[in-house]
mmCIF file of C-alpha atoms and ligand atoms in Angstrom:
data_model
loop_
_atom_site.group_PDB
_atom_site.id
_atom_site.type_symbol
_atom_site.label_atom_id
_atom_site.label_comp_id
_atom_site.label_asym_id
_atom_site.label_seq_id
_atom_site.Cartn_x
_atom_site.Cartn_y
_atom_site.Cartn_z
ATOM 1 C CA UNK A 1 3.607 -5.803 27.017
ATOM 2 C CA UNK A 2 3.299 -9.048 25.117
ATOM 3 C CA UNK A 3 2.004 -7.856 21.765
ATOM 4 C CA UNK A 4 0.501 -10.003 19.010
ATOM 5 C CA UNK A 5 0.541 -8.562 15.488
ATOM 6 C CA UNK A 6 -1.662 -10.506 13.060
ATOM 7 C CA UNK A 7 -0.353 -10.462 9.470
ATOM 8 C CA UNK A 8 3.223 -10.317 8.167
ATOM 9 C CA UNK A 9 2.577 -7.879 5.336
ATOM 10 C CA UNK A 10 4.485 -4.625 5.111
ATOM 11 C CA UNK A 11 2.170 -2.867 7.566
ATOM 12 C CA UNK A 12 2.150 -5.682 10.137
ATOM 13 C CA UNK A 13 5.945 -5.989 9.941
ATOM 14 C CA UNK A 14 6.407 -2.229 10.376
ATOM 15 C CA UNK A 15 4.104 -2.275 13.414
ATOM 16 C CA UNK A 16 5.889 -5.312 14.890
ATOM 17 C CA UNK A 17 9.322 -3.697 14.438
ATOM 18 C CA UNK A 18 8.160 -0.406 15.970
ATOM 19 C CA UNK A 19 6.569 -2.201 18.923
ATOM 20 C CA UNK A 20 9.782 -4.201 19.472
ATOM 21 C CA UNK A 21 11.867 -1.001 19.359
ATOM 22 C CA UNK A 22 9.508 0.462 21.985
ATOM 23 C CA UNK A 23 10.485 -2.420 24.285
ATOM 24 C CA UNK A 24 7.511 -4.749 23.828
ATOM 25 C CA UNK A 25 7.740 -8.519 23.507
ATOM 26 C CA UNK A 26 6.359 -9.037 19.989
ATOM 27 C CA UNK A 27 4.990 -12.072 18.156
ATOM 28 C CA UNK A 28 3.662 -11.904 14.587
ATOM 29 C CA UNK A 29 1.142 -14.559 13.527
ATOM 30 C CA UNK A 30 1.036 -15.098 9.768
ATOM 31 C CA UNK A 31 -1.388 -17.485 8.058
ATOM 32 C CA UNK A 32 0.908 -18.277 5.111
ATOM 33 C CA UNK A 33 4.447 -19.661 5.021
ATOM 34 C CA UNK A 34 6.352 -16.395 4.497
ATOM 35 C CA UNK A 35 6.412 -12.620 4.821
ATOM 36 C CA UNK A 36 4.712 -10.346 2.288
ATOM 37 C CA UNK A 37 2.557 -12.991 0.640
ATOM 38 C CA UNK A 38 -0.598 -10.850 0.590
ATOM 39 C CA UNK A 39 -1.300 -7.397 -0.858
ATOM 40 C CA UNK A 40 2.305 -6.445 -0.078
ATOM 41 C CA UNK A 41 3.709 -8.702 -2.795
ATOM 42 C CA UNK A 42 1.418 -7.330 -5.483
ATOM 43 C CA UNK A 43 1.819 -3.591 -5.772
ATOM 44 C CA UNK A 44 3.721 -0.977 -7.799
ATOM 45 C CA UNK A 45 6.545 -0.509 -5.244
ATOM 46 C CA UNK A 46 6.121 3.238 -5.625
ATOM 47 C CA UNK A 47 7.093 5.573 -2.805
ATOM 48 C CA UNK A 48 4.269 8.063 -3.170
ATOM 49 C CA UNK A 49 4.754 11.782 -2.642
ATOM 50 C CA UNK A 50 1.329 12.270 -0.992
ATOM 51 C CA UNK A 51 -0.372 14.402 -3.647
ATOM 52 C CA UNK A 52 -3.888 13.174 -4.014
ATOM 53 C CA UNK A 53 -5.332 12.631 -0.573
ATOM 54 C CA UNK A 54 -7.838 14.977 1.103
ATOM 55 C CA UNK A 55 -6.511 17.536 3.587
ATOM 56 C CA UNK A 56 -6.009 16.106 7.091
ATOM 57 C CA UNK A 57 -6.948 12.572 5.993
ATOM 58 C CA UNK A 58 -4.957 9.683 7.450
ATOM 59 C CA UNK A 59 -3.767 8.863 3.935
ATOM 60 C CA UNK A 60 -2.364 12.383 3.486
ATOM 61 C CA UNK A 61 -0.681 12.470 6.891
ATOM 62 C CA UNK A 62 0.760 8.947 6.863
ATOM 63 C CA UNK A 63 1.864 9.097 3.220
ATOM 64 C CA UNK A 64 3.885 12.301 3.571
ATOM 65 C CA UNK A 65 5.372 11.415 6.959
ATOM 66 C CA UNK A 66 5.765 7.741 6.034
ATOM 67 C CA UNK A 67 7.619 8.622 2.819
ATOM 68 C CA UNK A 68 10.226 10.654 4.705
ATOM 69 C CA UNK A 69 10.582 7.859 7.288
ATOM 70 C CA UNK A 70 10.813 5.194 4.560
ATOM 71 C CA UNK A 71 13.624 6.944 2.650
ATOM 72 C CA UNK A 72 15.501 7.421 5.915
ATOM 73 C CA UNK A 73 14.965 3.754 6.837
ATOM 74 C CA UNK A 74 16.199 2.630 3.394
ATOM 75 C CA UNK A 75 19.312 4.813 3.730
ATOM 76 C CA UNK A 76 20.153 3.558 7.212
ATOM 77 C CA UNK A 77 19.336 -0.117 6.569
ATOM 78 C CA UNK A 78 20.804 -0.558 3.082
ATOM 79 C CA UNK A 79 17.454 -1.149 1.354
ATOM 80 C CA UNK A 80 17.531 -0.381 -2.389
ATOM 81 C CA UNK A 81 15.426 2.573 -3.567
ATOM 82 C CA UNK A 82 15.583 5.260 -6.232
ATOM 83 C CA UNK A 83 14.068 8.721 -5.903
ATOM 84 C CA UNK A 84 13.391 8.822 -9.642
ATOM 85 C CA UNK A 85 10.617 11.443 -9.532
ATOM 86 C CA UNK A 86 7.231 11.326 -11.148
ATOM 87 C CA UNK A 87 5.275 13.231 -13.779
ATOM 88 C CA UNK A 88 1.477 13.509 -13.624
ATOM 89 C CA UNK A 89 0.620 14.372 -17.212
ATOM 90 C CA UNK A 90 -2.235 16.315 -18.804
ATOM 91 C CA UNK A 91 -3.153 15.628 -22.419
ATOM 92 C CA UNK A 92 -5.988 18.189 -22.734
ATOM 93 C CA UNK A 93 -7.328 21.333 -21.054
ATOM 94 C CA UNK A 94 -9.674 19.478 -18.680
ATOM 95 C CA UNK A 95 -6.831 17.258 -17.471
ATOM 96 C CA UNK A 96 -4.570 20.282 -17.039
ATOM 97 C CA UNK A 97 -7.099 21.801 -14.639
ATOM 98 C CA UNK A 98 -7.166 18.464 -12.740
ATOM 99 C CA UNK A 99 -3.370 18.346 -12.545
ATOM 100 C CA UNK A 100 -3.267 21.904 -11.187
ATOM 101 C CA UNK A 101 -5.793 20.906 -8.530
ATOM 102 C CA UNK A 102 -3.583 17.906 -7.638
ATOM 103 C CA UNK A 103 -0.617 20.270 -7.248
ATOM 104 C CA UNK A 104 -2.545 22.514 -4.850
ATOM 105 C CA UNK A 105 -3.688 19.486 -2.846
ATOM 106 C CA UNK A 106 -0.127 18.170 -2.725
ATOM 107 C CA UNK A 107 1.145 21.516 -1.434
ATOM 108 C CA UNK A 108 -1.575 21.573 1.222
ATOM 109 C CA UNK A 109 -0.478 18.065 2.231
ATOM 110 C CA UNK A 110 3.121 19.281 2.627
ATOM 111 C CA UNK A 111 4.659 17.576 -0.422
ATOM 112 C CA UNK A 112 8.016 19.164 -1.241
ATOM 113 C CA UNK A 113 9.325 20.497 -4.561
ATOM 114 C CA UNK A 114 6.181 20.314 -6.728
ATOM 115 C CA UNK A 115 6.440 22.136 -10.033
ATOM 116 C CA UNK A 116 4.118 22.595 -13.047
ATOM 117 C CA UNK A 117 5.986 22.316 -16.337
ATOM 118 C CA UNK A 118 4.867 22.756 -19.935
ATOM 119 C CA UNK A 119 4.689 20.056 -22.623
ATOM 120 C CA UNK A 120 8.079 20.966 -24.110
ATOM 121 C CA UNK A 121 9.796 20.935 -20.726
ATOM 122 C CA UNK A 122 8.215 17.533 -20.055
ATOM 123 C CA UNK A 123 9.635 16.244 -23.349
ATOM 124 C CA UNK A 124 13.095 17.465 -22.348
ATOM 125 C CA UNK A 125 12.792 15.144 -19.343
ATOM 126 C CA UNK A 126 11.054 12.273 -21.169
ATOM 127 C CA UNK A 127 11.445 12.480 -24.931
ATOM 128 C CA UNK A 128 8.651 10.015 -25.810
ATOM 129 C CA UNK A 129 5.993 11.800 -23.775
ATOM 130 C CA UNK A 130 3.037 13.544 -25.370
ATOM 131 C CA UNK A 131 1.302 16.047 -23.095
ATOM 132 C CA UNK A 132 0.402 19.733 -22.872
ATOM 133 C CA UNK A 133 1.689 20.069 -19.303
ATOM 134 C CA UNK A 134 2.717 18.029 -16.309
ATOM 135 C CA UNK A 135 3.220 18.137 -12.579
ATOM 136 C CA UNK A 136 6.746 17.139 -11.555
ATOM 137 C CA UNK A 137 7.004 15.473 -8.138
ATOM 138 C CA UNK A 138 10.722 15.023 -7.416
ATOM 139 C CA UNK A 139 10.176 13.238 -4.070
ATOM 140 C CA UNK A 140 8.348 10.243 -5.608
ATOM 141 C CA UNK A 141 10.373 7.085 -6.128
ATOM 142 C CA UNK A 142 10.550 3.302 -6.117
ATOM 143 C CA UNK A 143 11.692 0.872 -3.451
ATOM 144 C CA UNK A 144 12.639 -2.799 -3.208
ATOM 145 C CA UNK A 145 9.581 -3.674 -1.133
ATOM 146 C CA UNK A 146 10.764 -7.212 -0.350
ATOM 147 C CA UNK A 147 14.182 -5.929 0.745
ATOM 148 C CA UNK A 148 12.330 -3.436 2.950
ATOM 149 C CA UNK A 149 10.170 -6.166 4.513
ATOM 150 C CA UNK A 150 13.225 -8.370 5.105
ATOM 151 C CA UNK A 151 14.942 -5.454 6.869
ATOM 152 C CA UNK A 152 11.887 -4.939 9.106
ATOM 153 C CA UNK A 153 11.853 -8.655 9.933
ATOM 154 C CA UNK A 154 15.582 -8.576 10.725
ATOM 155 C CA UNK A 155 15.209 -5.658 13.107
ATOM 156 C CA UNK A 156 12.212 -7.315 14.765
ATOM 157 C CA UNK A 157 14.288 -10.445 15.417
ATOM 158 C CA UNK A 158 17.277 -8.399 16.638
ATOM 159 C CA UNK A 159 14.954 -7.015 19.315
ATOM 160 C CA UNK A 160 13.786 -10.483 20.354
ATOM 161 C CA UNK A 161 10.563 -10.567 18.330
ATOM 162 C CA UNK A 162 9.501 -13.516 16.192
ATOM 163 C CA UNK A 163 7.133 -14.527 13.403
ATOM 164 C CA UNK A 164 5.020 -17.686 13.651
ATOM 165 C CA UNK A 165 4.346 -18.779 10.061
ATOM 166 C CA UNK A 166 1.452 -21.014 8.955
ATOM 167 C CA UNK A 167 -0.385 -19.746 12.029
ATOM 168 C CA UNK A 168 -3.844 -18.361 11.197
ATOM 169 C CA UNK A 169 -5.549 -16.589 14.086
ATOM 170 C CA UNK A 170 -9.044 -17.988 14.516
ATOM 171 C CA UNK A 171 -10.621 -16.320 17.553
ATOM 172 C CA UNK A 172 -9.887 -13.517 20.034
ATOM 173 C CA UNK A 173 -11.519 -13.165 23.431
ATOM 174 C CA UNK A 174 -10.786 -10.499 26.054
ATOM 175 C CA UNK A 175 -10.902 -12.036 29.513
ATOM 176 C CA UNK A 176 -9.166 -11.460 32.833
ATOM 177 C CA UNK A 177 -7.479 -8.282 31.470
ATOM 178 C CA UNK A 178 -5.682 -10.196 28.678
ATOM 179 C CA UNK A 179 -6.390 -11.221 25.117
ATOM 180 C CA UNK A 180 -6.963 -14.945 24.786
ATOM 181 C CA UNK A 181 -6.015 -15.941 21.236
ATOM 182 C CA UNK A 182 -6.834 -19.192 19.450
ATOM 183 C CA UNK A 183 -4.554 -20.253 16.576
ATOM 184 C CA UNK A 184 -5.086 -22.859 13.870
ATOM 185 C CA UNK A 185 -2.445 -24.429 11.629
ATOM 186 C CA UNK A 186 0.245 -27.020 12.366
ATOM 187 C CA UNK A 187 0.762 -25.982 15.976
ATOM 188 C CA UNK A 188 -2.841 -25.088 16.767
ATOM 189 C CA UNK A 189 -3.337 -23.850 20.306
ATOM 190 C CA UNK A 190 -4.209 -20.949 22.573
ATOM 191 C CA UNK A 191 -2.010 -18.202 24.049
ATOM 192 C CA UNK A 192 -2.705 -14.998 26.024
ATOM 193 C CA UNK A 193 -1.346 -11.568 25.029
ATOM 194 C CA UNK A 194 -1.603 -8.103 26.560
ATOM 195 C CA UNK A 195 -2.272 -6.334 23.256
ATOM 196 C CA UNK A 196 -3.370 -7.283 19.743
ATOM 197 C CA UNK A 197 -3.078 -5.611 16.337
ATOM 198 C CA UNK A 198 -5.198 -6.867 13.447
ATOM 199 C CA UNK A 199 -3.256 -5.992 10.276
ATOM 200 C CA UNK A 200 -4.578 -8.918 8.258
ATOM 201 C CA UNK A 201 -5.068 -6.975 5.005
ATOM 202 C CA UNK A 202 -7.818 -8.620 2.949
ATOM 203 C CA UNK A 203 -8.588 -10.807 5.991
ATOM 204 C CA UNK A 204 -9.000 -7.941 8.489
ATOM 205 C CA UNK A 205 -12.812 -7.766 8.399
ATOM 206 C CA UNK A 206 -13.243 -11.556 8.684
ATOM 207 C CA UNK A 207 -10.877 -11.568 11.649
ATOM 208 C CA UNK A 208 -12.614 -8.612 13.356
ATOM 209 C CA UNK A 209 -15.883 -10.578 13.204
ATOM 210 C CA UNK A 210 -14.159 -13.306 15.224
ATOM 211 C CA UNK A 211 -13.340 -10.968 18.125
ATOM 212 C CA UNK A 212 -15.881 -11.799 20.837
ATOM 213 C CA UNK A 213 -17.913 -8.732 21.792
ATOM 214 C CA UNK A 214 -16.413 -6.463 19.119
ATOM 215 C CA UNK A 215 -19.080 -3.981 17.920
ATOM 216 C CA UNK A 216 -20.407 -5.136 14.530
ATOM 217 C CA UNK A 217 -20.891 -1.527 13.384
ATOM 218 C CA UNK A 218 -17.131 -0.985 13.714
ATOM 219 C CA UNK A 219 -16.417 -3.589 11.001
ATOM 220 C CA UNK A 220 -16.629 -1.826 7.623
ATOM 221 C CA UNK A 221 -17.567 -3.612 4.420
ATOM 222 C CA UNK A 222 -14.768 -4.965 2.217
ATOM 223 C CA UNK A 223 -14.845 -4.135 -1.499
ATOM 224 C CA UNK A 224 -12.317 -5.826 -3.772
ATOM 225 C CA UNK A 225 -10.749 -3.865 -6.637
ATOM 226 C CA UNK A 226 -8.255 -5.847 -8.668
ATOM 227 C CA UNK A 227 -5.404 -3.977 -10.305
ATOM 228 C CA UNK A 228 -3.914 -5.716 -13.358
ATOM 229 C CA UNK A 229 -0.404 -5.079 -14.698
ATOM 230 C CA UNK A 230 1.030 -5.628 -18.180
ATOM 231 C CA UNK A 231 4.777 -5.682 -18.729
ATOM 232 C CA UNK A 232 6.432 -3.984 -21.691
ATOM 233 C CA UNK A 233 8.567 -6.321 -23.794
ATOM 234 C CA UNK A 234 10.741 -3.645 -25.487
ATOM 235 C CA UNK A 235 13.526 -1.429 -24.157
ATOM 236 C CA UNK A 236 12.244 0.952 -21.469
ATOM 237 C CA UNK A 237 11.748 4.496 -22.751
ATOM 238 C CA UNK A 238 10.985 6.354 -19.505
ATOM 239 C CA UNK A 239 13.295 7.016 -16.573
ATOM 240 C CA UNK A 240 10.630 8.551 -14.317
ATOM 241 C CA UNK A 241 7.240 7.324 -13.157
ATOM 242 C CA UNK A 242 4.583 8.674 -15.518
ATOM 243 C CA UNK A 243 0.967 8.914 -14.323
ATOM 244 C CA UNK A 244 -2.161 10.077 -16.140
ATOM 245 C CA UNK A 245 -4.828 11.929 -14.127
ATOM 246 C CA UNK A 246 -6.601 9.625 -11.600
ATOM 247 C CA UNK A 247 -9.672 7.541 -12.494
ATOM 248 C CA UNK A 248 -12.527 6.206 -10.350
ATOM 249 C CA UNK A 249 -10.959 3.696 -7.914
ATOM 250 C CA UNK A 250 -7.294 4.193 -8.838
ATOM 251 C CA UNK A 251 -4.527 6.459 -10.040
ATOM 252 C CA UNK A 252 -4.873 5.470 -13.728
ATOM 253 C CA UNK A 253 -2.773 3.083 -15.829
ATOM 254 C CA UNK A 254 0.706 4.446 -15.228
ATOM 255 C CA UNK A 255 4.296 3.710 -16.135
ATOM 256 C CA UNK A 256 5.934 1.800 -13.309
ATOM 257 C CA UNK A 257 9.634 1.090 -13.200
ATOM 258 C CA UNK A 258 11.462 -1.433 -11.100
ATOM 259 C CA UNK A 259 14.970 -1.019 -9.742
ATOM 260 C CA UNK A 260 16.375 -3.003 -12.677
ATOM 261 C CA UNK A 261 14.894 -0.328 -14.980
ATOM 262 C CA UNK A 262 12.192 -2.622 -16.426
ATOM 263 C CA UNK A 263 8.978 -0.929 -17.415
ATOM 264 C CA UNK A 264 5.432 -2.112 -16.853
ATOM 265 C CA UNK A 265 1.984 -0.543 -16.924
ATOM 266 C CA UNK A 266 -0.866 -0.663 -14.453
ATOM 267 C CA UNK A 267 -2.723 -1.132 -12.295
ATOM 268 C CA UNK A 268 -6.184 -0.708 -13.827
ATOM 269 C CA UNK A 269 -9.347 -1.077 -11.757
ATOM 270 C CA UNK A 270 -11.465 -4.235 -12.053
ATOM 271 C CA UNK A 271 -14.198 -4.523 -9.390
ATOM 272 C CA UNK A 272 -14.473 -8.188 -8.341
ATOM 273 C CA UNK A 273 -16.594 -10.218 -5.913
ATOM 274 C CA UNK A 274 -14.056 -12.895 -4.934
ATOM 275 C CA UNK A 275 -10.271 -13.049 -4.696
ATOM 276 C CA UNK A 276 -8.717 -14.213 -7.965
ATOM 277 C CA UNK A 277 -5.219 -13.572 -9.267
ATOM 278 C CA UNK A 278 -5.470 -14.282 -12.996
ATOM 279 C CA UNK A 279 -4.818 -11.458 -15.466
ATOM 280 C CA UNK A 280 -7.251 -11.425 -18.387
ATOM 281 C CA UNK A 281 -5.102 -10.891 -21.517
ATOM 282 C CA UNK A 282 -8.005 -9.197 -23.317
ATOM 283 C CA UNK A 283 -7.715 -6.223 -20.973
ATOM 284 C CA UNK A 284 -4.588 -5.279 -22.954
ATOM 285 C CA UNK A 285 -6.819 -3.531 -25.532
ATOM 286 C CA UNK A 286 -7.876 -0.876 -23.047
ATOM 287 C CA UNK A 287 -4.255 -0.522 -21.848
ATOM 288 C CA UNK A 288 -3.021 0.323 -25.377
ATOM 289 C CA UNK A 289 -5.719 2.970 -25.759
ATOM 290 C CA UNK A 290 -5.031 4.594 -22.392
ATOM 291 C CA UNK A 291 -1.237 4.529 -22.613
ATOM 292 C CA UNK A 292 -1.212 5.974 -26.137
ATOM 293 C CA UNK A 293 -2.903 9.097 -24.757
ATOM 294 C CA UNK A 294 0.454 10.038 -23.254
ATOM 295 C CA UNK A 295 2.816 7.716 -25.170
ATOM 296 C CA UNK A 296 1.663 7.573 -28.806
ATOM 297 C CA UNK A 297 4.798 5.577 -29.704
ATOM 298 C CA UNK A 298 3.705 2.454 -27.780
ATOM 299 C CA UNK A 299 4.291 -0.332 -30.344
ATOM 300 C CA UNK A 300 1.587 -2.902 -31.180
ATOM 301 C CA UNK A 301 1.920 -6.302 -29.506
ATOM 302 C CA UNK A 302 4.413 -5.026 -26.924
ATOM 303 C CA UNK A 303 2.362 -5.679 -23.744
ATOM 304 C CA UNK A 304 2.121 -9.061 -22.033
ATOM 305 C CA UNK A 305 -0.015 -9.939 -19.006
ATOM 306 C CA UNK A 306 1.999 -9.720 -15.786
ATOM 307 C CA UNK A 307 0.635 -9.960 -12.229
ATOM 308 C CA UNK A 308 -2.267 -8.363 -10.375
ATOM 309 C CA UNK A 309 -2.996 -7.163 -6.855
ATOM 310 C CA UNK A 310 -6.242 -6.672 -4.973
ATOM 311 C CA UNK A 311 -7.010 -3.419 -3.174
ATOM 312 C CA UNK A 312 -8.845 -3.896 0.137
ATOM 313 C CA UNK A 313 -11.270 -1.009 -0.416
ATOM 314 C CA UNK A 314 -14.021 0.201 1.865
ATOM 315 C CA UNK A 315 -16.132 1.873 -0.841
ATOM 316 C CA UNK A 316 -17.288 0.731 -4.277
ATOM 317 C CA UNK A 317 -17.578 2.048 -7.831
ATOM 318 C CA UNK A 318 -18.737 5.651 -8.099
ATOM 319 C CA UNK A 319 -18.412 6.261 -4.345
ATOM 320 C CA UNK A 320 -15.847 8.645 -2.846
ATOM 321 C CA UNK A 321 -12.543 6.973 -1.917
ATOM 322 C CA UNK A 322 -12.410 5.989 1.745
ATOM 323 C CA UNK A 323 -9.635 6.886 4.152
ATOM 324 C CA UNK A 324 -7.522 4.312 6.010
ATOM 325 C CA UNK A 325 -9.460 3.049 9.052
ATOM 326 C CA UNK A 326 -7.244 2.577 12.108
ATOM 327 C CA UNK A 327 -9.620 1.708 14.925
ATOM 328 C CA UNK A 328 -8.188 1.753 18.452
ATOM 329 C CA UNK A 329 -9.596 1.522 21.988
ATOM 330 C CA UNK A 330 -11.000 5.081 21.987
ATOM 331 C CA UNK A 331 -13.215 4.210 19.012
ATOM 332 C CA UNK A 332 -14.342 0.660 19.827
ATOM 333 C CA UNK A 333 -14.006 0.501 23.612
ATOM 334 C CA UNK A 334 -11.950 -2.703 23.903
ATOM 335 C CA UNK A 335 -8.560 -2.350 25.619
ATOM 336 C CA UNK A 336 -5.222 -2.657 23.810
ATOM 337 C CA UNK A 337 -6.710 -3.704 20.478
ATOM 338 C CA UNK A 338 -6.172 -1.947 17.137
ATOM 339 C CA UNK A 339 -7.884 -3.029 13.901
ATOM 340 C CA UNK A 340 -6.666 -1.755 10.530
ATOM 341 C CA UNK A 341 -9.101 -1.736 7.612
ATOM 342 C CA UNK A 342 -8.838 -0.501 4.028
ATOM 343 C CA UNK A 343 -5.052 -0.217 3.982
ATOM 344 C CA UNK A 344 -4.725 0.078 0.234
ATOM 345 C CA UNK A 345 -2.416 2.510 -1.594
ATOM 346 C CA UNK A 346 -0.391 4.302 -0.250
ATOM 347 C CA UNK A 347 -0.040 1.666 2.494
ATOM 348 C CA UNK A 348 3.518 0.660 1.565
ATOM 349 C CA UNK A 349 4.700 4.287 1.637
ATOM 350 C CA UNK A 350 2.773 4.972 4.855
ATOM 351 C CA UNK A 351 3.799 1.830 6.750
ATOM 352 C CA UNK A 352 6.346 3.315 9.195
ATOM 353 C CA UNK A 353 4.101 6.251 10.065
ATOM 354 C CA UNK A 354 1.042 4.014 10.554
ATOM 355 C CA UNK A 355 3.205 1.816 12.774
ATOM 356 C CA UNK A 356 4.057 4.678 15.148
ATOM 357 C CA UNK A 357 0.416 5.648 15.399
ATOM 358 C CA UNK A 358 -0.720 2.079 16.143
ATOM 359 C CA UNK A 359 1.928 1.441 18.801
ATOM 360 C CA UNK A 360 0.942 4.683 20.558
ATOM 361 C CA UNK A 361 -2.698 3.567 20.583
ATOM 362 C CA UNK A 362 -1.715 0.303 22.304
ATOM 363 C CA UNK A 363 -0.314 2.166 25.279
HETATM 364 C C1 LIG B 1 -2.504 -3.048 -7.163
HETATM 365 C C2 LIG B 1 -1.916 -2.346 -5.968
HETATM 366 C C3 LIG B 1 -0.901 -1.410 -6.128
HETATM 367 C C4 LIG B 1 -0.367 -0.754 -5.031
HETATM 368 N N1 LIG B 1 0.672 0.113 -5.210
HETATM 369 C C5 LIG B 1 1.211 0.735 -4.143
HETATM 370 C C6 LIG B 1 2.315 1.603 -4.312
HETATM 371 O O1 LIG B 1 2.877 1.718 -5.399
HETATM 372 N N2 LIG B 1 2.774 2.290 -3.228
HETATM 373 C C7 LIG B 1 2.186 2.159 -1.996
HETATM 374 O O2 LIG B 1 2.595 2.857 -1.084
HETATM 375 N N3 LIG B 1 1.169 1.286 -1.795
HETATM 376 C C8 LIG B 1 0.684 0.562 -2.833
HETATM 377 N N4 LIG B 1 -0.328 -0.328 -2.655
HETATM 378 C C9 LIG B 1 -0.819 -0.550 -1.285
HETATM 379 C C10 LIG B 1 0.058 -1.519 -0.483
HETATM 380 O O3 LIG B 1 0.488 -2.604 -1.268
HETATM 381 C C11 LIG B 1 -0.761 -2.034 0.717
HETATM 382 O O4 LIG B 1 -1.318 -0.942 1.407
HETATM 383 C C12 LIG B 1 0.079 -2.835 1.688
HETATM 384 O O5 LIG B 1 0.814 -3.823 1.029
HETATM 385 C C13 LIG B 1 -0.842 -3.481 2.727
HETATM 386 O O6 LIG B 1 -0.039 -4.231 3.603
HETATM 387 P P1 LIG B 1 -0.715 -5.036 4.779
HETATM 388 O O7 LIG B 1 0.384 -5.509 5.639
HETATM 389 O O8 LIG B 1 -1.808 -4.220 5.397
HETATM 390 O O9 LIG B 1 -1.497 -6.250 4.061
HETATM 391 P P2 LIG B 1 -0.952 -7.618 3.475
HETATM 392 O O10 LIG B 1 0.330 -7.469 2.783
HETATM 393 O O11 LIG B 1 -2.073 -8.228 2.697
HETATM 394 O O12 LIG B 1 -0.675 -8.498 4.773
HETATM 395 C C14 LIG B 1 -1.713 -9.083 5.517
HETATM 396 C C15 LIG B 1 -1.238 -10.461 5.964
HETATM 397 O O13 LIG B 1 -2.180 -10.984 6.883
HETATM 398 C C16 LIG B 1 -2.241 -12.389 6.718
HETATM 399 N N5 LIG B 1 -3.500 -12.845 7.333
HETATM 400 C C17 LIG B 1 -4.759 -12.642 6.907
HETATM 401 N N6 LIG B 1 -5.644 -13.195 7.788
HETATM 402 C C18 LIG B 1 -4.905 -13.743 8.778
HETATM 403 C C19 LIG B 1 -5.245 -14.450 9.976
HETATM 404 N N7 LIG B 1 -6.515 -14.702 10.348
HETATM 405 N N8 LIG B 1 -4.228 -14.894 10.765
HETATM 406 C C20 LIG B 1 -2.919 -14.665 10.438
HETATM 407 N N9 LIG B 1 -2.561 -13.983 9.291
HETATM 408 C C21 LIG B 1 -3.534 -13.533 8.496
HETATM 409 C C22 LIG B 1 -2.163 -12.549 5.208
HETATM 410 O O14 LIG B 1 -1.729 -13.853 4.866
HETATM 411 C C23 LIG B 1 -1.170 -11.472 4.817
HETATM 412 O O15 LIG B 1 0.140 -11.972 4.738
HETATM 413 C C24 LIG B 1 -0.872 -1.018 -3.731
HETATM 414 C C25 LIG B 1 -1.883 -1.969 -3.565
HETATM 415 C C26 LIG B 1 -2.388 -2.646 -4.661
HETATM 416 C C27 LIG B 1 -3.443 -3.690 -4.466
#
């Protein structure tokens, strides 16, 4: 089939590569001038274990399976990663109960090697940590997400696929058993494809509304939740990822490491109405307070505003977290079309598993 994948983020690239490996003739249309310019360039680069997500949810299934596939892909394609492990820490009795619940959920989801440890054992691992207990997840890690996306792009091209940059998709119409696609940009025009995947991230809902005849009730609402990061200006003190217990809308302000060993904190949750990528320096106050719950030694004036990312959520403040929405022909009735909505965390970790699922739905 001639397959069009819309969006060259990590999920679109994984789908395009998987479709090319399955023998399809694949084109990716990307509105901007490069790969990974959307949500995929603004995350924590954490390979998640798969602890938190409800039993049998798409997030649970794709995160656990996608993590195993991602580590294997990194090994076989020379992409840098480090399985550094992660601690989810409890600083009081109520949090300890929450962490134990997270462990049980993780085990139900099939996460390997989970272990509850006491405060002293946690301090043997991370001397600066203050907690009464912690969940150790040895399978969690970090990955060079741009190296990963470049490797996906390379494999796509090796199989004859290509990416058309600066090519926003404007309209999709199903006629004469093919998808008629209208592009804008420099080389505006119209081309027919056999199959289409909408993996446009924050633009997925707007694009779905431009599919002629697509059922309006199959386009969920889009809720934007900004996640701000602050970088730490001193010498890093942790060698593992350190997470507090989750908060409404996110996993809590956690210690994130990059492959160079640098340490930063975030993302918090700031509900916003419109896309904006500035980081408000005054939010540092709440970061100090939250981080000192588990790292009392955080020095004053050591945090500086870094970057932020925007989560494409499907539910708002106070509402239960939504699952990924991967809507194929069986759900919406239009042939060889898959729309992806709400692919927030753990979308990077899940990308290869989501890709297999989507390509199967196209057949
Ligand atoms: C703050 C934050 C932290 C996160 N941390 C993690 C983490 O540590 N681990 C993890 O597993 N996941 C994490 N995630 C989730 C992960 O980053 C996303 O799930 C993933 O990047 C989504 O990729 P995508 O390809 O769906 O979207 P995107 O990367 O946004 O790609 C969509 C692309 O579509 C293009 N596009 C839009 N409209 C059109 C159109 N009409 N025509 C053509 N192109 C179009 C855009 O330009 C964009 O390049 C985090 C997310 C956020 C926001």
